Amino acid sequence: DTGVSQDPRHKITKRGQNVTFRCDPISEHNRLYWYRQTLGQGPEFLTYFQNEAQLEKSRLLSDRFSAERPKGSFSTLEIQRTEQGDSAMYLCASSLQGSVYEQYFGPGTRLTVT
Amino acid sequence: AQSVSQHNHHVILSEAASLELGCNYSYGGTVNLFWYVQYPGQHLQLLLKYFSGDPLVKGIKGFEAEFIKSKFSFNLRKPSVQWSDTAEYFCAVNKGGSYIPTFGRGTSLIVHP
């Protein structure tokens, strides 16, 4: 399967713990995006990378959230001191520079904070 | 701020019925428009897109959408739905030149066989 992959698919954690999610984009895609999706809502943009540079961050991305893409390939999204309001599906997408508007989504990581 | 409205949150149809899902956006400038679909247990995938040119866009699986600039709308249509069209449908809009789409809240479509 050469699509976008995300790991883990499900994560249950206790409030206050830190969690980290990984996204592997389609190999030739240089742009990578993170979204959050809550029940009954569409995906909400969090941040995006072009190669290893983080070019834009949403106001949704509080200082407890950090994302990296150290070598311009896979990316990680870390949430520190999780809160119950962080429970959501975290989606990753990637796109090719020549067709920057068309994004390919991964299956998502469902986070439950208890 | 730009917003995207999908007025139908839940739609239930019988097979062979016609489908139209509404999508309206608030941004007045140049836009790029998308419909994504999420089948049960699967990830979001692109159904169709509009960048420029013919405002009637044809996508996969017999879907089409029409961009009406004066109405700020991009409604999704299919003349005859199938049980396999049961899914969540999301409209998304990019401001021209932006890489970041704003998504609507989605419409859940259930098609009864």
PDB file of N, CA, C and O in Angstrom, chain B residues 14-79:
ATOM      1  N   SER B  14     -33.562   5.817  -0.966  1.00  0.00           N
ATOM      2  CA  SER B  14     -33.647   4.456  -1.493  1.00  0.00           C
ATOM      3  C   SER B  14     -32.794   4.373  -2.752  1.00  0.00           C
ATOM      4  O   SER B  14     -32.558   5.390  -3.429  1.00  0.00           O
ATOM      5  N   GLU B  15     -32.341   3.172  -3.064  1.00  0.00           N
ATOM      6  CA  GLU B  15     -31.558   2.986  -4.286  1.00  0.00           C
ATOM      7  C   GLU B  15     -32.344   3.514  -5.488  1.00  0.00           C
ATOM      8  O   GLU B  15     -33.560   3.399  -5.545  1.00  0.00           O
ATOM      9  N   ALA B  16     -31.606   4.075  -6.431  1.00  0.00           N
ATOM     10  CA  ALA B  16     -32.129   4.640  -7.678  1.00  0.00           C
ATOM     11  C   ALA B  16     -32.689   6.042  -7.511  1.00  0.00           C
ATOM     12  O   ALA B  16     -33.032   6.692  -8.509  1.00  0.00           O
ATOM     13  N   ALA B  17     -32.799   6.518  -6.278  1.00  0.00           N
ATOM     14  CA  ALA B  17     -33.253   7.901  -6.087  1.00  0.00           C
ATOM     15  C   ALA B  17     -32.150   8.857  -6.524  1.00  0.00           C
ATOM     16  O   ALA B  17     -30.969   8.501  -6.572  1.00  0.00           O
ATOM     17  N   SER B  18     -32.559  10.079  -6.824  1.00  0.00           N
ATOM     18  CA  SER B  18     -31.567  11.095  -7.188  1.00  0.00           C
ATOM     19  C   SER B  18     -31.073  11.802  -5.930  1.00  0.00           C
ATOM     20  O   SER B  18     -31.782  11.906  -4.930  1.00  0.00           O
ATOM     21  N   LEU B  19     -29.829  12.286  -6.016  1.00  0.00           N
ATOM     22  CA  LEU B  19     -29.178  12.902  -4.859  1.00  0.00           C
ATOM     23  C   LEU B  19     -28.740  14.309  -5.205  1.00  0.00           C
ATOM     24  O   LEU B  19     -28.187  14.551  -6.289  1.00  0.00           O
ATOM     25  N   GLU B  20     -28.953  15.223  -4.282  1.00  0.00           N
ATOM     26  CA  GLU B  20     -28.315  16.531  -4.362  1.00  0.00           C
ATOM     27  C   GLU B  20     -27.969  16.965  -2.956  1.00  0.00           C
ATOM     28  O   GLU B  20     -28.831  17.059  -2.084  1.00  0.00           O
ATOM     29  N   LEU B  21     -26.692  17.207  -2.733  1.00  0.00           N
ATOM     30  CA  LEU B  21     -26.203  17.689  -1.443  1.00  0.00           C
ATOM     31  C   LEU B  21     -25.720  19.126  -1.610  1.00  0.00           C
ATOM     32  O   LEU B  21     -24.931  19.422  -2.497  1.00  0.00           O
ATOM     33  N   GLY B  22     -26.189  19.976  -0.725  1.00  0.00           N
ATOM     34  CA  GLY B  22     -25.872  21.385  -0.837  1.00  0.00           C
ATOM     35  C   GLY B  22     -24.559  21.762  -0.169  1.00  0.00           C
ATOM     36  O   GLY B  22     -24.171  21.185   0.853  1.00  0.00           O
ATOM     37  N   CYS B  23     -23.851  22.718  -0.763  1.00  0.00           N
ATOM     38  CA  CYS B  23     -22.638  23.284  -0.185  1.00  0.00           C
ATOM     39  C   CYS B  23     -22.586  24.754  -0.546  1.00  0.00           C
ATOM     40  O   CYS B  23     -22.631  25.096  -1.734  1.00  0.00           O
ATOM     41  N   ASN B  24     -22.486  25.597   0.458  1.00  0.00           N
ATOM     42  CA  ASN B  24     -22.326  27.031   0.252  1.00  0.00           C
ATOM     43  C   ASN B  24     -21.117  27.518   1.027  1.00  0.00           C
ATOM     44  O   ASN B  24     -20.810  26.991   2.098  1.00  0.00           O
ATOM     45  N   TYR B  25     -20.450  28.529   0.490  1.00  0.00           N
ATOM     46  CA  TYR B  25     -19.263  29.066   1.159  1.00  0.00           C
ATOM     47  C   TYR B  25     -19.408  30.575   1.243  1.00  0.00           C
ATOM     48  O   TYR B  25     -20.203  31.188   0.515  1.00  0.00           O
ATOM     49  N   SER B  26     -18.605  31.171   2.116  1.00  0.00           N
ATOM     50  CA  SER B  26     -18.782  32.598   2.365  1.00  0.00           C
ATOM     51  C   SER B  26     -17.709  33.465   1.736  1.00  0.00           C
ATOM     52  O   SER B  26     -17.838  34.690   1.745  1.00  0.00           O
ATOM     53  N   TYR B  27     -16.661  32.896   1.207  1.00  0.00           N
ATOM     54  CA  TYR B  27     -15.555  33.705   0.681  1.00  0.00           C
ATOM     55  C   TYR B  27     -15.882  34.255  -0.684  1.00  0.00           C
ATOM     56  O   TYR B  27     -16.387  33.534  -1.548  1.00  0.00           O
ATOM     57  N   GLY B  28     -15.608  35.542  -0.921  1.00  0.00           N
ATOM     58  CA  GLY B  28     -16.016  36.197  -2.154  1.00  0.00           C
ATOM     59  C   GLY B  28     -15.006  36.183  -3.276  1.00  0.00           C
ATOM     60  O   GLY B  28     -15.337  36.533  -4.396  1.00  0.00           O
ATOM     61  N   GLY B  29     -13.778  35.789  -3.013  1.00  0.00           N
ATOM     62  CA  GLY B  29     -12.752  35.826  -4.048  1.00  0.00           C
ATOM     63  C   GLY B  29     -12.664  34.527  -4.821  1.00  0.00           C
ATOM     64  O   GLY B  29     -13.576  33.704  -4.811  1.00  0.00           O
ATOM     65  N   THR B  30     -11.525  34.342  -5.462  1.00  0.00           N
ATOM     66  CA  THR B  30     -11.287  33.111  -6.215  1.00  0.00           C
ATOM     67  C   THR B  30     -11.206  31.928  -5.261  1.00  0.00           C
ATOM     68  O   THR B  30     -10.579  32.013  -4.205  1.00  0.00           O
ATOM     69  N   VAL B  31     -11.851  30.845  -5.627  1.00  0.00           N
ATOM     70  CA  VAL B  31     -11.871  29.669  -4.763  1.00  0.00           C
ATOM     71  C   VAL B  31     -11.572  28.407  -5.567  1.00  0.00           C
ATOM     72  O   VAL B  31     -11.761  28.357  -6.769  1.00  0.00           O
ATOM     73  N   ASN B  32     -11.082  27.423  -4.865  1.00  0.00           N
ATOM     74  CA  ASN B  32     -10.984  26.059  -5.387  1.00  0.00           C
ATOM     75  C   ASN B  32     -11.917  25.209  -4.540  1.00  0.00           C
ATOM     76  O   ASN B  32     -11.949  25.356  -3.318  1.00  0.00           O
ATOM     77  N   LEU B  33     -12.642  24.330  -5.172  1.00  0.00           N
ATOM     78  CA  LEU B  33     -13.732  23.625  -4.492  1.00  0.00           C
ATOM     79  C   LEU B  33     -13.566  22.117  -4.623  1.00  0.00           C
ATOM     80  O   LEU B  33     -13.145  21.614  -5.670  1.00  0.00           O
ATOM     81  N   PHE B  34     -13.935  21.417  -3.564  1.00  0.00           N
ATOM     82  CA  PHE B  34     -13.743  19.970  -3.519  1.00  0.00           C
ATOM     83  C   PHE B  34     -14.945  19.304  -2.854  1.00  0.00           C
ATOM     84  O   PHE B  34     -15.598  19.886  -1.987  1.00  0.00           O
ATOM     85  N   TRP B  35     -15.173  18.085  -3.259  1.00  0.00           N
ATOM     86  CA  TRP B  35     -16.000  17.169  -2.482  1.00  0.00           C
ATOM     87  C   TRP B  35     -15.148  15.949  -2.158  1.00  0.00           C
ATOM     88  O   TRP B  35     -14.527  15.354  -3.043  1.00  0.00           O
ATOM     89  N   TYR B  36     -15.143  15.605  -0.868  1.00  0.00           N
ATOM     90  CA  TYR B  36     -14.479  14.396  -0.408  1.00  0.00           C
ATOM     91  C   TYR B  36     -15.543  13.432   0.094  1.00  0.00           C
ATOM     92  O   TYR B  36     -16.604  13.840   0.580  1.00  0.00           O
ATOM     93  N   VAL B  37     -15.214  12.151   0.044  1.00  0.00           N
ATOM     94  CA  VAL B  37     -16.123  11.119   0.539  1.00  0.00           C
ATOM     95  C   VAL B  37     -15.374  10.222   1.506  1.00  0.00           C
ATOM     96  O   VAL B  37     -14.177   9.964   1.339  1.00  0.00           O
ATOM     97  N   GLN B  38     -16.081   9.784   2.524  1.00  0.00           N
ATOM     98  CA  GLN B  38     -15.503   8.840   3.480  1.00  0.00           C
ATOM     99  C   GLN B  38     -16.463   7.674   3.625  1.00  0.00           C
ATOM    100  O   GLN B  38     -17.527   7.809   4.259  1.00  0.00           O
ATOM    101  N   TYR B  39     -16.116   6.539   3.027  1.00  0.00           N
ATOM    102  CA  TYR B  39     -16.926   5.330   3.145  1.00  0.00           C
ATOM    103  C   TYR B  39     -16.703   4.726   4.527  1.00  0.00           C
ATOM    104  O   TYR B  39     -15.658   4.942   5.145  1.00  0.00           O
ATOM    105  N   PRO B  40     -17.671   3.968   5.022  1.00  0.00           N
ATOM    106  CA  PRO B  40     -17.535   3.392   6.374  1.00  0.00           C
ATOM    107  C   PRO B  40     -16.231   2.644   6.551  1.00  0.00           C
ATOM    108  O   PRO B  40     -15.891   1.769   5.752  1.00  0.00           O
ATOM    109  N   GLY B  41     -15.476   3.011   7.565  1.00  0.00           N
ATOM    110  CA  GLY B  41     -14.222   2.327   7.864  1.00  0.00           C
ATOM    111  C   GLY B  41     -13.060   2.702   6.973  1.00  0.00           C
ATOM    112  O   GLY B  41     -11.980   2.123   7.098  1.00  0.00           O
ATOM    113  N   GLN B  42     -13.256   3.655   6.086  1.00  0.00           N
ATOM    114  CA  GLN B  42     -12.177   4.037   5.172  1.00  0.00           C
ATOM    115  C   GLN B  42     -11.782   5.494   5.402  1.00  0.00           C
ATOM    116  O   GLN B  42     -12.416   6.230   6.138  1.00  0.00           O
ATOM    117  N   HIS B  43     -10.678   5.891   4.744  1.00  0.00           N
ATOM    118  CA  HIS B  43     -10.213   7.254   4.917  1.00  0.00           C
ATOM    119  C   HIS B  43     -10.864   8.186   3.900  1.00  0.00           C
ATOM    120  O   HIS B  43     -11.478   7.733   2.937  1.00  0.00           O
ATOM    121  N   LEU B  44     -10.739   9.461   4.156  1.00  0.00           N
ATOM    122  CA  LEU B  44     -11.245  10.475   3.241  1.00  0.00           C
ATOM    123  C   LEU B  44     -10.587  10.342   1.872  1.00  0.00           C
ATOM    124  O   LEU B  44      -9.368  10.186   1.776  1.00  0.00           O
ATOM    125  N   GLN B  45     -11.396  10.449   0.839  1.00  0.00           N
ATOM    126  CA  GLN B  45     -10.821  10.430  -0.504  1.00  0.00           C
ATOM    127  C   GLN B  45     -11.537  11.443  -1.374  1.00  0.00           C
ATOM    128  O   GLN B  45     -12.708  11.745  -1.170  1.00  0.00           O
ATOM    129  N   LEU B  46     -10.795  11.955  -2.348  1.00  0.00           N
ATOM    130  CA  LEU B  46     -11.323  12.996  -3.216  1.00  0.00           C
ATOM    131  C   LEU B  46     -12.354  12.418  -4.185  1.00  0.00           C
ATOM    132  O   LEU B  46     -12.107  11.406  -4.837  1.00  0.00           O
ATOM    133  N   LEU B  47     -13.494  13.076  -4.263  1.00  0.00           N
ATOM    134  CA  LEU B  47     -14.565  12.666  -5.170  1.00  0.00           C
ATOM    135  C   LEU B  47     -14.495  13.482  -6.460  1.00  0.00           C
ATOM    136  O   LEU B  47     -14.588  12.954  -7.558  1.00  0.00           O
ATOM    137  N   LEU B  48     -14.350  14.791  -6.309  1.00  0.00           N
ATOM    138  CA  LEU B  48     -14.175  15.673  -7.451  1.00  0.00           C
ATOM    139  C   LEU B  48     -13.671  17.028  -6.991  1.00  0.00           C
ATOM    140  O   LEU B  48     -13.688  17.331  -5.799  1.00  0.00           O
ATOM    141  N   LYS B  49     -13.228  17.827  -7.971  1.00  0.00           N
ATOM    142  CA  LYS B  49     -12.651  19.128  -7.649  1.00  0.00           C
ATOM    143  C   LYS B  49     -12.954  20.112  -8.763  1.00  0.00           C
ATOM    144  O   LYS B  49     -13.140  19.732  -9.930  1.00  0.00           O
ATOM    145  N   TYR B  50     -12.976  21.385  -8.394  1.00  0.00           N
ATOM    146  CA  TYR B  50     -13.124  22.460  -9.364  1.00  0.00           C
ATOM    147  C   TYR B  50     -12.032  23.484  -9.113  1.00  0.00           C
ATOM    148  O   TYR B  50     -11.901  24.002  -8.000  1.00  0.00           O
ATOM    149  N   PHE B  51     -11.270  23.796 -10.181  1.00  0.00           N
ATOM    150  CA  PHE B  51     -10.272  24.852 -10.087  1.00  0.00           C
ATOM    151  C   PHE B  51     -10.661  26.025 -10.978  1.00  0.00           C
ATOM    152  O   PHE B  51     -10.595  27.177 -10.589  1.00  0.00           O
ATOM    153  N   SER B  52     -11.045  25.733 -12.211  1.00  0.00           N
ATOM    154  CA  SER B  52     -11.430  26.786 -13.160  1.00  0.00           C
ATOM    155  C   SER B  52     -12.092  26.107 -14.348  1.00  0.00           C
ATOM    156  O   SER B  52     -12.134  24.882 -14.441  1.00  0.00           O
ATOM    157  N   GLY B  53     -12.620  26.914 -15.274  1.00  0.00           N
ATOM    158  CA  GLY B  53     -13.181  26.370 -16.497  1.00  0.00           C
ATOM    159  C   GLY B  53     -14.643  25.993 -16.343  1.00  0.00           C
ATOM    160  O   GLY B  53     -15.410  26.664 -15.645  1.00  0.00           O
ATOM    161  N   ASP B  54     -15.022  24.901 -16.973  1.00  0.00           N
ATOM    162  CA  ASP B  54     -16.417  24.445 -16.992  1.00  0.00           C
ATOM    163  C   ASP B  54     -16.915  24.284 -15.559  1.00  0.00           C
ATOM    164  O   ASP B  54     -16.339  23.519 -14.780  1.00  0.00           O
ATOM    165  N   PRO B  55     -17.983  25.004 -15.197  1.00  0.00           N
ATOM    166  CA  PRO B  55     -18.462  24.925 -13.815  1.00  0.00           C
ATOM    167  C   PRO B  55     -19.141  23.606 -13.474  1.00  0.00           C
ATOM    168  O   PRO B  55     -19.421  23.347 -12.311  1.00  0.00           O
ATOM    169  N   LEU B  56     -19.420  22.792 -14.464  1.00  0.00           N
ATOM    170  CA  LEU B  56     -19.990  21.473 -14.198  1.00  0.00           C
ATOM    171  C   LEU B  56     -18.841  20.473 -14.208  1.00  0.00           C
ATOM    172  O   LEU B  56     -18.201  20.245 -15.236  1.00  0.00           O
ATOM    173  N   VAL B  57     -18.606  19.889 -13.060  1.00  0.00           N
ATOM    174  CA  VAL B  57     -17.454  19.014 -12.885  1.00  0.00           C
ATOM    175  C   VAL B  57     -17.930  17.581 -12.685  1.00  0.00           C
ATOM    176  O   VAL B  57     -18.842  17.335 -11.893  1.00  0.00           O
ATOM    177  N   LYS B  58     -17.298  16.681 -13.388  1.00  0.00           N
ATOM    178  CA  LYS B  58     -17.651  15.264 -13.225  1.00  0.00           C
ATOM    179  C   LYS B  58     -16.562  14.570 -12.416  1.00  0.00           C
ATOM    180  O   LYS B  58     -15.362  14.782 -12.636  1.00  0.00           O
ATOM    181  N   GLY B  59     -16.998  13.738 -11.476  1.00  0.00           N
ATOM    182  CA  GLY B  59     -16.053  13.019 -10.640  1.00  0.00           C
ATOM    183  C   GLY B  59     -16.179  11.528 -10.821  1.00  0.00           C
ATOM    184  O   GLY B  59     -16.756  11.047 -11.795  1.00  0.00           O
ATOM    185  N   ILE B  60     -15.673  10.807  -9.818  1.00  0.00           N
ATOM    186  CA  ILE B  60     -15.722   9.361  -9.885  1.00  0.00           C
ATOM    187  C   ILE B  60     -17.111   8.844  -9.508  1.00  0.00           C
ATOM    188  O   ILE B  60     -17.915   9.565  -8.905  1.00  0.00           O
ATOM    189  N   LYS B  61     -17.396   7.625  -9.913  1.00  0.00           N
ATOM    190  CA  LYS B  61     -18.604   6.902  -9.513  1.00  0.00           C
ATOM    191  C   LYS B  61     -19.898   7.620  -9.895  1.00  0.00           C
ATOM    192  O   LYS B  61     -20.907   7.483  -9.202  1.00  0.00           O
ATOM    193  N   GLY B  62     -19.864   8.378 -10.977  1.00  0.00           N
ATOM    194  CA  GLY B  62     -21.080   8.994 -11.488  1.00  0.00           C
ATOM    195  C   GLY B  62     -21.503  10.275 -10.810  1.00  0.00           C
ATOM    196  O   GLY B  62     -22.573  10.810 -11.081  1.00  0.00           O
ATOM    197  N   PHE B  63     -20.674  10.774  -9.892  1.00  0.00           N
ATOM    198  CA  PHE B  63     -20.985  12.036  -9.219  1.00  0.00           C
ATOM    199  C   PHE B  63     -20.595  13.233 -10.086  1.00  0.00           C
ATOM    200  O   PHE B  63     -19.646  13.162 -10.867  1.00  0.00           O
ATOM    201  N   GLU B  64     -21.322  14.312  -9.908  1.00  0.00           N
ATOM    202  CA  GLU B  64     -20.975  15.582 -10.534  1.00  0.00           C
ATOM    203  C   GLU B  64     -21.320  16.709  -9.579  1.00  0.00           C
ATOM    204  O   GLU B  64     -22.089  16.523  -8.628  1.00  0.00           O
ATOM    205  N   ALA B  65     -20.725  17.870  -9.831  1.00  0.00           N
ATOM    206  CA  ALA B  65     -21.017  19.037  -9.005  1.00  0.00           C
ATOM    207  C   ALA B  65     -21.013  20.267  -9.901  1.00  0.00           C
ATOM    208  O   ALA B  65     -20.274  20.328 -10.886  1.00  0.00           O
ATOM    209  N   GLU B  66     -21.831  21.227  -9.535  1.00  0.00           N
ATOM    210  CA  GLU B  66     -21.918  22.450 -10.317  1.00  0.00           C
ATOM    211  C   GLU B  66     -21.550  23.649  -9.460  1.00  0.00           C
ATOM    212  O   GLU B  66     -22.112  23.864  -8.386  1.00  0.00           O
ATOM    213  N   PHE B  67     -20.601  24.413  -9.957  1.00  0.00           N
ATOM    214  CA  PHE B  67     -20.157  25.640  -9.301  1.00  0.00           C
ATOM    215  C   PHE B  67     -21.026  26.779  -9.819  1.00  0.00           C
ATOM    216  O   PHE B  67     -21.044  27.052 -11.028  1.00  0.00           O
ATOM    217  N   ILE B  68     -21.779  27.420  -8.929  1.00  0.00           N
ATOM    218  CA  ILE B  68     -22.564  28.595  -9.292  1.00  0.00           C
ATOM    219  C   ILE B  68     -21.997  29.762  -8.507  1.00  0.00           C
ATOM    220  O   ILE B  68     -22.287  29.927  -7.307  1.00  0.00           O
ATOM    221  N   LYS B  69     -21.192  30.564  -9.176  1.00  0.00           N
ATOM    222  CA  LYS B  69     -20.446  31.627  -8.501  1.00  0.00           C
ATOM    223  C   LYS B  69     -21.381  32.645  -7.852  1.00  0.00           C
ATOM    224  O   LYS B  69     -21.135  33.084  -6.733  1.00  0.00           O
ATOM    225  N   SER B  70     -22.461  32.972  -8.536  1.00  0.00           N
ATOM    226  CA  SER B  70     -23.377  33.994  -8.027  1.00  0.00           C
ATOM    227  C   SER B  70     -24.082  33.537  -6.755  1.00  0.00           C
ATOM    228  O   SER B  70     -24.553  34.366  -5.981  1.00  0.00           O
ATOM    229  N   LYS B  71     -24.167  32.238  -6.577  1.00  0.00           N
ATOM    230  CA  LYS B  71     -24.822  31.689  -5.390  1.00  0.00           C
ATOM    231  C   LYS B  71     -23.823  31.172  -4.368  1.00  0.00           C
ATOM    232  O   LYS B  71     -24.227  30.636  -3.328  1.00  0.00           O
ATOM    233  N   PHE B  72     -22.536  31.308  -4.647  1.00  0.00           N
ATOM    234  CA  PHE B  72     -21.486  30.785  -3.754  1.00  0.00           C
ATOM    235  C   PHE B  72     -21.783  29.326  -3.408  1.00  0.00           C
ATOM    236  O   PHE B  72     -21.681  28.916  -2.250  1.00  0.00           O
ATOM    237  N   SER B  73     -22.137  28.551  -4.421  1.00  0.00           N
ATOM    238  CA  SER B  73     -22.542  27.176  -4.146  1.00  0.00           C
ATOM    239  C   SER B  73     -21.763  26.189  -5.011  1.00  0.00           C
ATOM    240  O   SER B  73     -21.271  26.521  -6.095  1.00  0.00           O
ATOM    241  N   PHE B  74     -21.683  24.983  -4.497  1.00  0.00           N
ATOM    242  CA  PHE B  74     -20.995  23.879  -5.195  1.00  0.00           C
ATOM    243  C   PHE B  74     -21.716  22.601  -4.793  1.00  0.00           C
ATOM    244  O   PHE B  74     -21.226  21.793  -4.018  1.00  0.00           O
ATOM    245  N   ASN B  75     -22.889  22.404  -5.344  1.00  0.00           N
ATOM    246  CA  ASN B  75     -23.732  21.283  -4.940  1.00  0.00           C
ATOM    247  C   ASN B  75     -23.329  19.998  -5.645  1.00  0.00           C
ATOM    248  O   ASN B  75     -22.990  19.994  -6.833  1.00  0.00           O
ATOM    249  N   LEU B  76     -23.411  18.921  -4.910  1.00  0.00           N
ATOM    250  CA  LEU B  76     -23.056  17.595  -5.407  1.00  0.00           C
ATOM    251  C   LEU B  76     -24.313  16.874  -5.864  1.00  0.00           C
ATOM    252  O   LEU B  76     -25.334  16.914  -5.162  1.00  0.00           O
ATOM    253  N   ARG B  77     -24.224  16.195  -6.999  1.00  0.00           N
ATOM    254  CA  ARG B  77     -25.393  15.495  -7.530  1.00  0.00           C
ATOM    255  C   ARG B  77     -25.020  14.114  -8.043  1.00  0.00           C
ATOM    256  O   ARG B  77     -23.882  13.858  -8.455  1.00  0.00           O
ATOM    257  N   LYS B  78     -26.020  13.242  -7.984  1.00  0.00           N
ATOM    258  CA  LYS B  78     -25.908  11.946  -8.647  1.00  0.00           C
ATOM    259  C   LYS B  78     -27.321  11.548  -9.050  1.00  0.00           C
ATOM    260  O   LYS B  78     -28.224  11.566  -8.216  1.00  0.00           O
ATOM    261  N   PRO B  79     -27.528  11.177 -10.303  1.00  0.00           N
ATOM    262  CA  PRO B  79     -28.894  10.926 -10.765  1.00  0.00           C
ATOM    263  C   PRO B  79     -29.530   9.681 -10.151  1.00  0.00           C
ATOM    264  O   PRO B  79     -30.753   9.641  -9.990  1.00  0.00           O
TER     265      PRO B  79
END
